[in-house]
CSV table of C-alpha atoms in Angstrom, one decimal:
chain,number,residue,atom,x,y,z
A,1,MET,CA,0.0,0.0,0.0
A,2,SER,CA,1.8,3.0,-1.3
A,3,ILE,CA,1.2,6.6,-0.2
A,4,PHE,CA,1.4,9.0,-3.1
A,5,TYR,CA,2.3,12.7,-3.2
A,6,TYR,CA,1.2,15.2,-5.7
A,7,LYS,CA,2.7,18.7,-5.7
A,8,THR,CA,2.2,21.7,-8.0
A,9,GLU,CA,2.7,25.4,-7.9
A,10,GLN,CA,1.1,28.3,-9.9
A,11,PHE,CA,1.8,32.0,-9.8
A,12,LEU,CA,-1.3,34.2,-9.9
A,13,PRO,CA,-1.0,38.0,-10.4
A,14,ILE,CA,-3.4,38.8,-7.5
A,15,ASN,CA,-2.8,39.8,-3.9
A,16,ILE,CA,-2.9,37.3,-1.1
A,17,HIS,CA,-6.3,38.6,0.2
A,18,THR,CA,-7.9,38.1,-3.2
A,19,ALA,CA,-6.4,34.6,-3.3
A,20,TRP,CA,-7.6,33.7,0.2
A,21,ASP,CA,-11.1,35.1,-0.5
A,22,PHE,CA,-11.4,33.0,-3.6
A,23,PHE,CA,-9.9,29.7,-2.4
A,24,SER,CA,-11.3,29.8,1.1
A,25,SER,CA,-14.9,29.8,-0.3
A,26,PRO,CA,-15.9,26.1,-0.9
A,27,LYS,CA,-18.4,27.1,-3.5
A,28,ASN,CA,-15.6,28.2,-5.8
A,29,LEU,CA,-14.3,24.6,-6.0
A,30,ALA,CA,-16.9,23.8,-8.6
A,31,LEU,CA,-15.6,26.5,-10.8
A,32,ILE,CA,-12.2,25.0,-11.0
A,33,THR,CA,-13.1,21.3,-11.2
A,34,PRO,CA,-13.4,19.6,-14.6
A,35,PRO,CA,-17.1,19.5,-15.7
A,36,GLU,CA,-17.0,15.7,-16.4
A,37,LEU,CA,-16.6,15.1,-12.7
A,38,ASP,CA,-20.0,16.7,-12.1
A,39,PHE,CA,-18.9,18.1,-8.8
A,40,LYS,CA,-21.9,19.1,-6.6
A,41,ILE,CA,-21.7,20.5,-3.0
A,42,LEU,CA,-24.5,19.0,-0.8
A,43,THR,CA,-23.7,21.1,2.3
A,44,ASP,CA,-25.5,24.4,2.8
A,45,LEU,CA,-22.5,26.7,3.1
A,46,ASN,CA,-24.4,30.0,3.6
A,47,GLY,CA,-21.5,31.8,2.0
A,48,GLN,CA,-19.2,30.9,4.8
A,49,GLU,CA,-15.4,31.1,4.6
A,50,ILE,CA,-13.7,27.9,5.7
A,51,TYR,CA,-12.9,27.3,9.3
A,52,GLU,CA,-11.2,24.5,11.3
A,53,GLY,CA,-13.7,21.7,11.9
A,54,MET,CA,-15.9,22.7,8.9
A,55,LEU,CA,-17.4,19.6,7.2
A,56,ILE,CA,-18.3,19.7,3.5
A,57,ASN,CA,-20.3,17.0,1.8
A,58,TYR,CA,-20.4,16.7,-2.0
A,59,THR,CA,-20.8,14.2,-4.8
A,60,VAL,CA,-18.3,13.7,-7.6
A,61,LYS,CA,-18.2,11.3,-10.6
A,62,PRO,CA,-14.6,10.3,-11.0
A,63,LEU,CA,-15.1,7.1,-12.9
A,64,LEU,CA,-17.7,5.8,-15.4
A,65,GLY,CA,-20.2,8.6,-14.4
A,66,ILE,CA,-20.8,6.8,-11.1
A,67,PRO,CA,-21.6,9.3,-8.4
A,68,LEU,CA,-19.6,9.0,-5.2
A,69,LYS,CA,-20.3,10.8,-1.9
A,70,TRP,CA,-17.3,12.5,-0.4
A,71,GLU,CA,-17.0,14.3,3.0
A,72,THR,CA,-14.1,16.5,3.8
A,73,GLU,CA,-13.1,18.3,7.0
A,74,ILE,CA,-11.1,21.5,7.1
A,75,CYS,CA,-8.6,20.5,9.7
A,76,LYS,CA,-6.1,23.4,9.7
A,77,VAL,CA,-6.5,27.0,8.8
A,78,GLN,CA,-4.0,29.9,9.1
A,79,LYS,CA,-5.6,32.8,7.2
A,80,PRO,CA,-4.4,33.9,4.7
A,81,LEU,CA,-1.4,31.6,4.4
A,82,PHE,CA,-2.7,28.0,4.2
A,83,PHE,CA,-5.4,25.5,4.9
A,84,THR,CA,-5.6,21.8,4.9
A,85,ASP,CA,-8.6,19.5,4.1
A,86,ARG,CA,-8.8,15.8,4.6
A,87,GLN,CA,-11.3,13.2,3.4
A,88,LEU,CA,-13.4,11.6,6.1
A,89,LYS,CA,-15.5,9.6,3.7
A,90,GLY,CA,-14.9,8.9,0.1
A,91,PRO,CA,-13.0,6.9,-2.5
A,92,TYR,CA,-9.5,7.2,-1.0
A,93,LYS,CA,-8.1,5.4,2.0
A,94,LEU,CA,-6.2,8.7,2.7
A,95,TRP,CA,-6.6,12.2,1.1
A,96,GLU,CA,-5.0,15.3,2.7
A,97,HIS,CA,-4.7,18.4,0.6
A,98,THR,CA,-2.8,21.5,1.8
A,99,HIS,CA,-3.3,24.8,0.0
A,100,THR,CA,-0.5,27.3,0.6
A,101,TYR,CA,-0.3,31.0,-0.5
A,102,VAL,CA,3.0,32.8,-0.6
A,103,GLU,CA,2.8,36.6,-1.2
A,104,MET,CA,5.3,37.8,-3.7
A,105,ASN,CA,6.1,41.2,-5.3
A,106,ASN,CA,3.6,40.9,-8.2
A,107,GLY,CA,1.2,38.3,-6.9
A,108,VAL,CA,0.8,35.1,-5.1
A,109,LEU,CA,2.5,31.7,-5.5
A,110,MET,CA,-0.1,29.1,-4.9
A,111,LYS,CA,1.1,25.7,-3.8
A,112,ASP,CA,-1.0,22.5,-3.7
A,113,GLU,CA,0.3,19.4,-1.9
A,114,VAL,CA,-1.8,16.2,-1.8
A,115,LYS,CA,-0.9,13.1,0.1
A,116,TYR,CA,-3.2,10.2,-0.8
A,117,GLN,CA,-3.6,6.5,-0.7
A,118,LEU,CA,-5.9,4.1,-2.5
A,119,PRO,CA,-7.8,1.3,-0.8
A,120,PHE,CA,-7.2,-2.4,-1.8
A,121,GLY,CA,-3.5,-2.6,-1.3
A,122,LEU,CA,-1.5,-3.8,-4.3
A,123,ILE,CA,-4.6,-3.6,-6.5
A,124,GLY,CA,-5.1,0.0,-5.5
A,125,ASP,CA,-1.4,0.7,-6.4
A,126,MET,CA,-2.0,-0.8,-9.8
A,127,VAL,CA,-5.1,1.2,-10.4
A,128,HIS,CA,-3.1,4.3,-9.4
A,129,THR,CA,-0.5,3.5,-12.0
A,130,ILE,CA,-3.1,2.8,-14.8
A,131,LEU,CA,-5.7,5.4,-14.0
A,132,VAL,CA,-5.7,7.5,-10.9
A,133,ARG,CA,-2.4,9.2,-11.3
A,134,LYS,CA,-3.4,10.6,-14.7
A,135,LYS,CA,-6.8,11.7,-13.3
A,136,VAL,CA,-5.2,13.6,-10.5
A,137,GLU,CA,-2.8,15.3,-12.9
A,138,ASN,CA,-5.7,16.2,-15.2
A,139,ILE,CA,-7.7,17.8,-12.4
A,140,PHE,CA,-4.9,20.1,-11.4
A,141,SER,CA,-4.0,20.8,-15.1
A,142,PHE,CA,-7.6,21.9,-15.7
A,143,ARG,CA,-7.5,24.0,-12.5
A,144,LYS,CA,-4.4,25.8,-13.7
A,145,GLN,CA,-5.9,26.6,-17.0
A,146,VAL,CA,-9.1,28.0,-15.5
A,147,LEU,CA,-7.2,30.0,-12.9
A,148,GLU,CA,-4.9,31.5,-15.6
A,149,LYS,CA,-8.0,32.7,-17.5
A,150,MET,CA,-9.9,33.7,-14.5
A,151,PHE,CA,-7.2,35.8,-13.0
A,152,LYS,CA,-5.7,36.7,-16.4
A,153,ALA,CA,-2.4,35.2,-15.3
A,154,GLU,CA,0.5,35.8,-17.7
A,155,GLU,CA,2.8,33.0,-18.6
A,156,LYS,CA,4.8,33.8,-15.5
A,157,THR,CA,4.5,30.4,-13.9
A,158,MET,CA,7.3,30.2,-11.4
A,159,ASN,CA,8.9,26.8,-10.9
A,160,ASP,CA,6.0,25.2,-12.7
A,161,GLU,CA,6.9,21.7,-11.9
A,162,THR,CA,4.4,19.0,-11.1
A,163,ILE,CA,5.7,16.1,-9.1
A,164,ILE,CA,4.1,12.8,-8.3
A,165,SER,CA,6.0,10.3,-6.2
A,166,ASN,CA,5.5,7.6,-3.7
A,167,LYS,CA,7.6,7.0,-0.6
């Protein structure tokens, strides 16, 4: 049973407060999620900003159009620098996603770090190699494209490396 790590960075020409306002609002996740995943939030958020202990329930269709319920908890928040969410119920055995925002001269460097593990031991590892790894990459690639358009980001992507590894 391998634990996988996905890391990516993207420069956005916005200030840290604009970045925080956008990314700390769970409703905006649907805007940056590929449409084929049919992401739908089930929790009534009442326009709330995230907070430690917040639970968010939603459905997503990651494979063959089959809807899966997913529940995440916002487990760490340090406004406006970072927050971490983790899956409580869903398709992964482990899913922890840390969103970090680093203020820079002309914008914000946004970092995503995901630590995840699939169920089913060696079978899960094989499914990761064949299918899941590429799905995770595609989700974040889509997100980058949408954010570049949304925030009119120039091609100033700093250290635009994407890394997936297992340890």
